[in-house]
mmCIF file of C-alpha atoms and ligand atoms in Angstrom:
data_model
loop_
_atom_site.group_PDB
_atom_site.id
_atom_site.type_symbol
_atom_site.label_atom_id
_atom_site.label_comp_id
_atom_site.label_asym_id
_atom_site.label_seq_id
_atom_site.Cartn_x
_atom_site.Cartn_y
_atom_site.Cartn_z
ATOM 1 C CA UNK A 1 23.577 -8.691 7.881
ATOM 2 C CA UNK A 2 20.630 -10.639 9.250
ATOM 3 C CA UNK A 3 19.426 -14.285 6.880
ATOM 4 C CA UNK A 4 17.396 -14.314 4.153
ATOM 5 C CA UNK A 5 14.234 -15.354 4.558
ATOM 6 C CA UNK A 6 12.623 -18.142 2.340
ATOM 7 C CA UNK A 7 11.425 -16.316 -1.279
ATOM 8 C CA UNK A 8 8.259 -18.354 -2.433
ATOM 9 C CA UNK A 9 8.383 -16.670 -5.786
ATOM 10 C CA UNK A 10 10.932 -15.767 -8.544
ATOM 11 C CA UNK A 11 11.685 -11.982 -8.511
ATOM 12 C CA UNK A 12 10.942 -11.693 -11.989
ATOM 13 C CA UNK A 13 7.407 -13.249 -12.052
ATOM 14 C CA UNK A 14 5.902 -11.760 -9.328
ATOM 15 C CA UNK A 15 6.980 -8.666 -9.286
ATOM 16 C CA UNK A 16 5.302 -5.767 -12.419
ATOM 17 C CA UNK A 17 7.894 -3.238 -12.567
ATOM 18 C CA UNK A 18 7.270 -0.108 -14.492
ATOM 19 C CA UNK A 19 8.317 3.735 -14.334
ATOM 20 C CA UNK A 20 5.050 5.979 -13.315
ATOM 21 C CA UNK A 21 7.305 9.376 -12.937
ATOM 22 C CA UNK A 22 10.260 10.819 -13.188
ATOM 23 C CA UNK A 23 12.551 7.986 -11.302
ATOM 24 C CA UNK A 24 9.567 6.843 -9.984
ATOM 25 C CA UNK A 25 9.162 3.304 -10.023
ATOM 26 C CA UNK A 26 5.913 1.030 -9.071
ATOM 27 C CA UNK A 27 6.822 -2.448 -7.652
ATOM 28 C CA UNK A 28 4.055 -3.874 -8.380
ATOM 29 C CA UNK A 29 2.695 -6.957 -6.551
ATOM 30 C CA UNK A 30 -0.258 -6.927 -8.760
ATOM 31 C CA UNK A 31 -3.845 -7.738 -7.171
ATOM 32 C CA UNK A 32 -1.829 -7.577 -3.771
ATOM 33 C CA UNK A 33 0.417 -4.234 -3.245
ATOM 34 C CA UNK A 34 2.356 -1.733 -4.832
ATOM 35 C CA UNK A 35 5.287 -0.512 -3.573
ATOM 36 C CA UNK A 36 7.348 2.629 -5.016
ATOM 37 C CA UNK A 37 10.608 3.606 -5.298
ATOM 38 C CA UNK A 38 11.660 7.123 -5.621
ATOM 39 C CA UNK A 39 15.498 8.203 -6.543
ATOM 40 C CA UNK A 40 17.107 11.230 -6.071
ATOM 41 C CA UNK A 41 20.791 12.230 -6.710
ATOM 42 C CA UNK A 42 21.771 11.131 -3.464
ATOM 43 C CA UNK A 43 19.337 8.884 -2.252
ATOM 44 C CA UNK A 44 16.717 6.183 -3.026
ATOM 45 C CA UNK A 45 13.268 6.141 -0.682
ATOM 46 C CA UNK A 46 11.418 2.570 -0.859
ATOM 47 C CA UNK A 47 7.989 2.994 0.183
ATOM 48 C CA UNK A 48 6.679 0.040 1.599
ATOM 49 C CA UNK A 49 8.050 -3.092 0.993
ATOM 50 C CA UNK A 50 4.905 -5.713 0.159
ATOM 51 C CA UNK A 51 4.509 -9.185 1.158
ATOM 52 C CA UNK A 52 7.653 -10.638 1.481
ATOM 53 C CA UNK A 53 6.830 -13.311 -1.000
ATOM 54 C CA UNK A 54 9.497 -13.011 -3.199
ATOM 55 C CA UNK A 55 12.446 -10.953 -3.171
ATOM 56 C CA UNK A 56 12.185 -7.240 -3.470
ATOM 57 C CA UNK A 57 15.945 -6.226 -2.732
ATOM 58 C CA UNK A 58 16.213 -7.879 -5.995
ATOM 59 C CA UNK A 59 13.888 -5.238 -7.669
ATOM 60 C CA UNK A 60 15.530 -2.386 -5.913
ATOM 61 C CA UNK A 61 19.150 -3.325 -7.136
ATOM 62 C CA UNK A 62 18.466 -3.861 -10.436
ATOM 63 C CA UNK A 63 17.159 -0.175 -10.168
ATOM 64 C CA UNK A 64 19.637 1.819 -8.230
ATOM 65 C CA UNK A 65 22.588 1.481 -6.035
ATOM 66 C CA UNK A 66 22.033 4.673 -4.071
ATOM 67 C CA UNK A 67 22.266 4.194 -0.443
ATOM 68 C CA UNK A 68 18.341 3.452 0.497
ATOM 69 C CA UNK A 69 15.600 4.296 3.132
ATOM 70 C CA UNK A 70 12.688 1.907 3.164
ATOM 71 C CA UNK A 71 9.511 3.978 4.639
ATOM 72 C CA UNK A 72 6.953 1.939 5.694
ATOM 73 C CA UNK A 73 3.179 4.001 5.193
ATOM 74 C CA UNK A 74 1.939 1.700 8.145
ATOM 75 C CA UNK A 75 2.464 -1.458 10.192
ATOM 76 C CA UNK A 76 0.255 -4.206 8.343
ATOM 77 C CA UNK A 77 2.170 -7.027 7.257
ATOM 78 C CA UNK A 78 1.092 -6.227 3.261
ATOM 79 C CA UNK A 79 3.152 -3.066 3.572
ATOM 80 C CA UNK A 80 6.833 -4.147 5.330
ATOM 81 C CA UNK A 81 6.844 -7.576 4.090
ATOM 82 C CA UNK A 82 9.642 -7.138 2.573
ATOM 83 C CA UNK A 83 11.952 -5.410 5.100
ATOM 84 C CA UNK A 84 13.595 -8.540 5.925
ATOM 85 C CA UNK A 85 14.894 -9.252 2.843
ATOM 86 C CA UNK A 86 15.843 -6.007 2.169
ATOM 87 C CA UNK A 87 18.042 -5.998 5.951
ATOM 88 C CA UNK A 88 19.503 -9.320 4.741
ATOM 89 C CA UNK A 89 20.837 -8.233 0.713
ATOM 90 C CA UNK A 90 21.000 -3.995 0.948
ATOM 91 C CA UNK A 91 23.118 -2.379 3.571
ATOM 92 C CA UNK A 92 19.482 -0.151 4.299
ATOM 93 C CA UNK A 93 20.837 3.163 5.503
ATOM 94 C CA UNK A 94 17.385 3.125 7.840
ATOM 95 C CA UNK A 95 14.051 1.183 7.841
ATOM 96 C CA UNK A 96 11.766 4.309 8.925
ATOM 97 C CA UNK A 97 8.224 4.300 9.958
ATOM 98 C CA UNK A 98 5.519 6.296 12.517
ATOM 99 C CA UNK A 99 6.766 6.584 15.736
ATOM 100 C CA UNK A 100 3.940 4.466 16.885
ATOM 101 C CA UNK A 101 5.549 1.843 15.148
ATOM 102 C CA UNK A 102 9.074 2.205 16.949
ATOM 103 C CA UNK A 103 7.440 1.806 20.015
ATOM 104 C CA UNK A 104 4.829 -0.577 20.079
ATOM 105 C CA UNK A 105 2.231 1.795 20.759
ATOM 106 C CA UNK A 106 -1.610 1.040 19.754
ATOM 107 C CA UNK A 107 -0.307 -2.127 19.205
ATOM 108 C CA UNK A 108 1.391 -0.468 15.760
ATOM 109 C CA UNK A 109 4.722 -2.400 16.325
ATOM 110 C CA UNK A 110 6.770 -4.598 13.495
ATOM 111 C CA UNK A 111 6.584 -7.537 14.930
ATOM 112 C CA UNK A 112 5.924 -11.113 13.660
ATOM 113 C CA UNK A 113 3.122 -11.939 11.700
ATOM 114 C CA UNK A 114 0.491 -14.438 12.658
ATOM 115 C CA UNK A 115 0.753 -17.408 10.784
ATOM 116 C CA UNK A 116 -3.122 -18.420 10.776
ATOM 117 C CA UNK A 117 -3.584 -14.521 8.963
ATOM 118 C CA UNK A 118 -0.769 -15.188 6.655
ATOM 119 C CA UNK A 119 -3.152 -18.787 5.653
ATOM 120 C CA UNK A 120 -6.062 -16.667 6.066
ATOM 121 C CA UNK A 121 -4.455 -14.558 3.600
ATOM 122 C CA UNK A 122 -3.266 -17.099 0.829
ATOM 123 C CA UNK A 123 -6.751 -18.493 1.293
ATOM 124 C CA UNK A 124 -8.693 -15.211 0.314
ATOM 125 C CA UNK A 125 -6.310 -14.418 -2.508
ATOM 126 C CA UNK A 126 -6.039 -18.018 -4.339
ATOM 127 C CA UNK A 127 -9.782 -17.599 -4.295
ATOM 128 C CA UNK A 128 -9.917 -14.160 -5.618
ATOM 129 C CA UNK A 129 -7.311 -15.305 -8.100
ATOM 130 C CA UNK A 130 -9.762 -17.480 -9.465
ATOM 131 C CA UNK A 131 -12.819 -15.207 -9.845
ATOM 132 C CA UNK A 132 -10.393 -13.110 -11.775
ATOM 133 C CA UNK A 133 -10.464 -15.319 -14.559
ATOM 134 C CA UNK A 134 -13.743 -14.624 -14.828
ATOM 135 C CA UNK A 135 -13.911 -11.089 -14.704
ATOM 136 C CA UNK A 136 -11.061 -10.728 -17.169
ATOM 137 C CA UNK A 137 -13.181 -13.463 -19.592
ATOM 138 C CA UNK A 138 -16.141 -11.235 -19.574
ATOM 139 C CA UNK A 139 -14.101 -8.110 -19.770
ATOM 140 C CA UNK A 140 -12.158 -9.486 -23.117
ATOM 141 C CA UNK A 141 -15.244 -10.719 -24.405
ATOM 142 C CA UNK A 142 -17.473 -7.029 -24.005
ATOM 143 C CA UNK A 143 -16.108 -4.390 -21.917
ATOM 144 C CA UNK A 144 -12.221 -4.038 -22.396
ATOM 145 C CA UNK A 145 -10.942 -2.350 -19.034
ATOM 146 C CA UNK A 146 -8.362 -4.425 -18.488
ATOM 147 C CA UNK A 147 -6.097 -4.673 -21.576
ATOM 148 C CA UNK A 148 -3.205 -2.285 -20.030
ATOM 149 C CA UNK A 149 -3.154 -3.308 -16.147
ATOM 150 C CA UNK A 150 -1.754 -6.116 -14.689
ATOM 151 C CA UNK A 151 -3.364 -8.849 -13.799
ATOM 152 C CA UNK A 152 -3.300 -10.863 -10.294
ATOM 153 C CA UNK A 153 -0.443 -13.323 -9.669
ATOM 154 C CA UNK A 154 -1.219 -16.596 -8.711
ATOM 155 C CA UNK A 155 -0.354 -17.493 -5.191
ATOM 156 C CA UNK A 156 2.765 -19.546 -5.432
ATOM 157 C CA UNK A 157 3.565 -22.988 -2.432
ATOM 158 C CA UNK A 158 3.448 -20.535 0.635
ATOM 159 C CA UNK A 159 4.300 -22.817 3.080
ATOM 160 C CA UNK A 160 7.974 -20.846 3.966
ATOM 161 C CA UNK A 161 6.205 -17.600 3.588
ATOM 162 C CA UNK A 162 7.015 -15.445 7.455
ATOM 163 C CA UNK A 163 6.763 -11.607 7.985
ATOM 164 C CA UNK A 164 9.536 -11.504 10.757
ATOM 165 C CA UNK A 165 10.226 -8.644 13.193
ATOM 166 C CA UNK A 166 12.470 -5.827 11.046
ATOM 167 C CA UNK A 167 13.007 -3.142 13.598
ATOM 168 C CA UNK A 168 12.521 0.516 12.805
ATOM 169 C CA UNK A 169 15.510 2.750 13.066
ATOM 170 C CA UNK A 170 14.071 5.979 12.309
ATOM 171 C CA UNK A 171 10.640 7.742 13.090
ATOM 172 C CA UNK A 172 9.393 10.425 11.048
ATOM 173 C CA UNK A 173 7.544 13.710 12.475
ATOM 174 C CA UNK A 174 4.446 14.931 10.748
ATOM 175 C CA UNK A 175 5.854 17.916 8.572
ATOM 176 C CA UNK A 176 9.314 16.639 7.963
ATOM 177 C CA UNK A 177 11.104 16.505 4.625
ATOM 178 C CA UNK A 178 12.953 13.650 3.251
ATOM 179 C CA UNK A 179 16.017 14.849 1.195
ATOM 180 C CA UNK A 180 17.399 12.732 -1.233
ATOM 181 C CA UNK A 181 19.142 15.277 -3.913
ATOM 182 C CA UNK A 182 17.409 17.109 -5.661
ATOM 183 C CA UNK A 183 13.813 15.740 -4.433
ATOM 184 C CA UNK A 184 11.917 16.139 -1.163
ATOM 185 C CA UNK A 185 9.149 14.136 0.296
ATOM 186 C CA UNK A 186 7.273 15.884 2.561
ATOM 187 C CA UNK A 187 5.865 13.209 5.225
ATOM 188 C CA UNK A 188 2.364 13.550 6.328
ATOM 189 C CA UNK A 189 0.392 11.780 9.333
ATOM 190 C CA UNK A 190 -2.964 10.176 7.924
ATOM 191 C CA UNK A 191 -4.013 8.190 10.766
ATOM 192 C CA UNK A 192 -7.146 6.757 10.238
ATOM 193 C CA UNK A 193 -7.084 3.597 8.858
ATOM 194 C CA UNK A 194 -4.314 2.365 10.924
ATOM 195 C CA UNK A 195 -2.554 4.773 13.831
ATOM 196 C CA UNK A 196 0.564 4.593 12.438
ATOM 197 C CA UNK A 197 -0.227 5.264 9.010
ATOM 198 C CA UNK A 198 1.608 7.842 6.763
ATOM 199 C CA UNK A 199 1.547 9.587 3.092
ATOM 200 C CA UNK A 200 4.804 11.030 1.764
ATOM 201 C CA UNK A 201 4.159 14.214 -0.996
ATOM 202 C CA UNK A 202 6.342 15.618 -3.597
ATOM 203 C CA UNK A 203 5.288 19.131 -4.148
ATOM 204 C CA UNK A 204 7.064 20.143 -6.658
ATOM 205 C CA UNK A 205 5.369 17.254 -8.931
ATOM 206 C CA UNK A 206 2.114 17.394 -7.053
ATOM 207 C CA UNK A 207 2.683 13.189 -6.672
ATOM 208 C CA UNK A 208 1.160 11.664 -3.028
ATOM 209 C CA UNK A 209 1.882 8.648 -2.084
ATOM 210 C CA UNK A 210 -0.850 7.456 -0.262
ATOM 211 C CA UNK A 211 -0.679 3.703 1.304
ATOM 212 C CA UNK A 212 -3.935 2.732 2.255
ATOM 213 C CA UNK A 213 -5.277 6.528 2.753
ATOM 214 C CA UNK A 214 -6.278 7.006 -0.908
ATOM 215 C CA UNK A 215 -7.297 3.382 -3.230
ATOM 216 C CA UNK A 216 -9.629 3.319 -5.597
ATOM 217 C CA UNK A 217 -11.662 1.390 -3.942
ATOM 218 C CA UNK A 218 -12.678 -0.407 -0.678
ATOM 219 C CA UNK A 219 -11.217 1.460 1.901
ATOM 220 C CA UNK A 220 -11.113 -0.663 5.298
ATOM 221 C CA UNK A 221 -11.895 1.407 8.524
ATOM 222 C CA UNK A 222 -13.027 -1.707 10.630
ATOM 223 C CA UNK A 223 -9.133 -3.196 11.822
ATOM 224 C CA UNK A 224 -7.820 -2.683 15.136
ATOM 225 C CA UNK A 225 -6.689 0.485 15.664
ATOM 226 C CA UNK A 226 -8.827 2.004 12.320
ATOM 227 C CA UNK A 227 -10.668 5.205 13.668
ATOM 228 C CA UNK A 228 -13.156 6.750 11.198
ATOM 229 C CA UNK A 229 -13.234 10.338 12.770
ATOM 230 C CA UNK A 230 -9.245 10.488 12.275
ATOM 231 C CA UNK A 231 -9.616 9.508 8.946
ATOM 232 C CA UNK A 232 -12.134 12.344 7.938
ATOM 233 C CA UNK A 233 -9.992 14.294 9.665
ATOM 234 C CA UNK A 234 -6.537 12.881 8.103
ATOM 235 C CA UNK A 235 -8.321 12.849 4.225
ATOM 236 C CA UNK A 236 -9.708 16.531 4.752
ATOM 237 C CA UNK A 237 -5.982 17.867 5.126
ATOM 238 C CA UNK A 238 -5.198 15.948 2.254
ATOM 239 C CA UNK A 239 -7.660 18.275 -0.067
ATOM 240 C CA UNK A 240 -5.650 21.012 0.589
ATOM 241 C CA UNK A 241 -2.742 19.784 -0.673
ATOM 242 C CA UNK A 242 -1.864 20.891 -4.474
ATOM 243 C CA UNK A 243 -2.069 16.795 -5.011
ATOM 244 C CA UNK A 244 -2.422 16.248 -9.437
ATOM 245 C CA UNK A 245 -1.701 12.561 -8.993
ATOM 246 C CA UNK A 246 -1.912 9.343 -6.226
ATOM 247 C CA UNK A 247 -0.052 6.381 -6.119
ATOM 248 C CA UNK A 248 -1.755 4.197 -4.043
ATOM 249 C CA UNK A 249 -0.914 0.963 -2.664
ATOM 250 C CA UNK A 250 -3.114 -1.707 -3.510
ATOM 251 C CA UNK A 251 -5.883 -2.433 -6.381
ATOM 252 C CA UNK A 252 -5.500 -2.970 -9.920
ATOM 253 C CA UNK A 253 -5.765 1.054 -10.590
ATOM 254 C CA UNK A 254 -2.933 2.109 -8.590
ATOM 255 C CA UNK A 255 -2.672 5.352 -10.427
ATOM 256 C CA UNK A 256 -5.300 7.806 -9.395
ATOM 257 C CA UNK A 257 -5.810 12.112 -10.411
ATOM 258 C CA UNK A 258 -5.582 13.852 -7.662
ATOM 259 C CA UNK A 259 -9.210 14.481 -7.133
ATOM 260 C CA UNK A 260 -8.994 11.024 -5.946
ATOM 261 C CA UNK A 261 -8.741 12.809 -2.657
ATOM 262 C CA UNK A 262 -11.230 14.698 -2.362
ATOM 263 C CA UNK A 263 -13.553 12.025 -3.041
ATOM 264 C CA UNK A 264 -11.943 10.281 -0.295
ATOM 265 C CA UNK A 265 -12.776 12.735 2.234
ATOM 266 C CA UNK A 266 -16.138 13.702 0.813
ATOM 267 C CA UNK A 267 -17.275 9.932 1.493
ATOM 268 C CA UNK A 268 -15.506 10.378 4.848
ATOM 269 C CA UNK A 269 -17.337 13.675 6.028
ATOM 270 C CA UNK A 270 -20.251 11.728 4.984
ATOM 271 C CA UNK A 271 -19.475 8.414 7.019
ATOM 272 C CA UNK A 272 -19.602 10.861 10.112
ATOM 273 C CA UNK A 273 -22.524 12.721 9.016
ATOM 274 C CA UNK A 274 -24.373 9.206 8.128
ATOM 275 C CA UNK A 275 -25.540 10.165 4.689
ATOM 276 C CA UNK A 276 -23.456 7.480 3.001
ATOM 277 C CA UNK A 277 -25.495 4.403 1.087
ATOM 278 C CA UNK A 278 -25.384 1.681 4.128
ATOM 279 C CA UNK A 279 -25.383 -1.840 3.029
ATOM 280 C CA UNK A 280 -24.426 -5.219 4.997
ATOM 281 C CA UNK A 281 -21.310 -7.140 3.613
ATOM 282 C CA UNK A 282 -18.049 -9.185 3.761
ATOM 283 C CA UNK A 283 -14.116 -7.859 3.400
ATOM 284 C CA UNK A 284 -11.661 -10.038 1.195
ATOM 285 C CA UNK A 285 -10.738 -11.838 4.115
ATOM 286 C CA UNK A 286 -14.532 -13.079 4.439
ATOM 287 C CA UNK A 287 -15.256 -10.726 8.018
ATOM 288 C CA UNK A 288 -18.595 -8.939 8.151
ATOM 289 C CA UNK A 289 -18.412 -5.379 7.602
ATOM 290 C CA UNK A 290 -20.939 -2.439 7.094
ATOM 291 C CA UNK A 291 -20.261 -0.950 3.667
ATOM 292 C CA UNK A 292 -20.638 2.626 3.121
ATOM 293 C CA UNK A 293 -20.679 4.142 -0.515
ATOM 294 C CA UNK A 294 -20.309 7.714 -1.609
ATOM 295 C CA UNK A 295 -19.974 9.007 -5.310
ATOM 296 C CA UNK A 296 -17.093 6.090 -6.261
ATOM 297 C CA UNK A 297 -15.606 5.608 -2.900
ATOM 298 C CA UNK A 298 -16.714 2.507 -0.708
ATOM 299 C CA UNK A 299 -15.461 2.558 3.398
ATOM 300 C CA UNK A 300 -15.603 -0.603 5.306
ATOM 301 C CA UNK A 301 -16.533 0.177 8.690
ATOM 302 C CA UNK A 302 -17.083 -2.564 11.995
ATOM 303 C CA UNK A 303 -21.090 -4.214 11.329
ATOM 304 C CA UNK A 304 -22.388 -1.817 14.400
ATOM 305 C CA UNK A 305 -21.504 1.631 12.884
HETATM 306 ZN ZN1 ZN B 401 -3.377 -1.458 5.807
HETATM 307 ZN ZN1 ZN B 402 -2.699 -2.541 2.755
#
């Protein structure tokens, strides 16, 4: 098995853990991203594997010992973060992803991440940390949304943090059905906000996991490789799915109904049409966007669209 990496943060304190469905568990990186394991009688699925921060093989075993496919819903470094450590502690049965991440193609590949985004990163977050702390103040002091979600985690020393390259041994093909015993995930190509990216669905409990597809809020449609037309198109097959819930891969709701989707590609159709509420702004990460609302769904598109 390859090293270890370096683990910035204890397991334990990082990590929120918690069972959202039958043997469904979130990993929960709160205020950065969720991951979610799903076990079967044969099999466990990972999807996505977070930051990389601290050590999510450690999560997994505590969980199950079935052998264990990691599925990564897309290439950024948020969402196979953790594929390292997981190569270096679990005998991973296959890391699988789009086949635009297997090979390379629009520039979709797992390779290593840039360390000036990784500070860029840390940065954004320590700061967002810290206007947390006002937000929950306010919201313990009048308006009492918070009281059952986790909240942020402090950035711990990042100075060893490194997304390495983890390289995919499996694609998946729009339409194809993940077997573990007794459950099937049916995998479905959403490209839109990133080429590469992908949703699994359970039909027989009406769960999607979305990635970055579905959030409850901010969706960002302004990276490289982000095409706003695919991801009308991508959302607007999602509506006719028989989806009752979302788990979704970043934000402090994770959980969404499954109406979540059509909301999604309402705001979407309306992007294209140019009906959405335009305004001027910022991402986390402090670049200039055009923000686009519809109903309760905000897209993040490039400042000239
Ligand atoms: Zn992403
Ligand atoms: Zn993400």
């Amino acid at each position: 098995m390859p090293s270890a990496p370096a683990s910035c943060a204890d397991a334990h304190s990082w990590f929120d853990v918690r069972e959202v469905g039958q043997d469904i568990h979130m990993i929960n990186e709160p205020g950065h991203a969720a991951c979610y394991l799903i076990i079967g009688t044969r099999a466990a699925l990972l999807f996505d594997s977070g930051l990389g921060i601290a050590s999510i093989s450690a999560v997994v075993r505590m969980l199950t010992n079935l052998p264990l496919l990691v599925v990564s819903s897309h290439h950024h470094i948020d969402h196979r973060g953790g594929n390292a450590d997981l190569a270096a502690h679990i005998a991973v049965r296959d890391f699988c992803a789009h086949p635009a991440a297997a090979d390379g193609g629009s520039g979709c590949a797992h390779d290593e991440a840039d360390r000036e985004f990784l500070r860029a990163y840390a940065r954004a977050m320590t700061g967002v940390v810290a206007e947390f702390g006002r937000f929950a103040e306010l919201d313990a002091r009048y308006f009492f949304t918070l009281a059952r979600v986790a909240h942020p985690r402090p950035l711990p020393d990042l100075t060893g943090w490194a997304v390495g390259v983890t390289p995919v041994t499996r694609t998946l093909a729009d339409g194809e059905i993940i077997d573990l015993g007794g459950r099937h995930l049916e995998v479905l190509h959403t490209p839109g906000h990133a080429p590469d990216a992908l949703c699994l669905f359970e039909r027989r409990s009406g769960t999607l996991l979305s990635g970055d597809t579905v959030l409850s809020a901010a969706h960002w449609l302004h990276g490289p490789g982000a095409d706003p037309a695919g991801f009308a198109a991508s959302t607007r097959r999602l509506v006719n799915l028989p989806i009752t819930r979302i788990l979704a891969a970043h934000n402090i709701v994770c959980e969404l109904p499954g109406h979540a989707a059509g909301e999604v590609a309402r705001a979407a159709a309306a992007l294209l049409e140019g009906t959405t509420t335009v305004t001027s702004g910022y991402d986390m990460l402090g670049h200039p966007v055009t923000r686009h609302e519809c109903g309760p769904v905000t897209l993040l598109t490039p400042p000239s669209i």
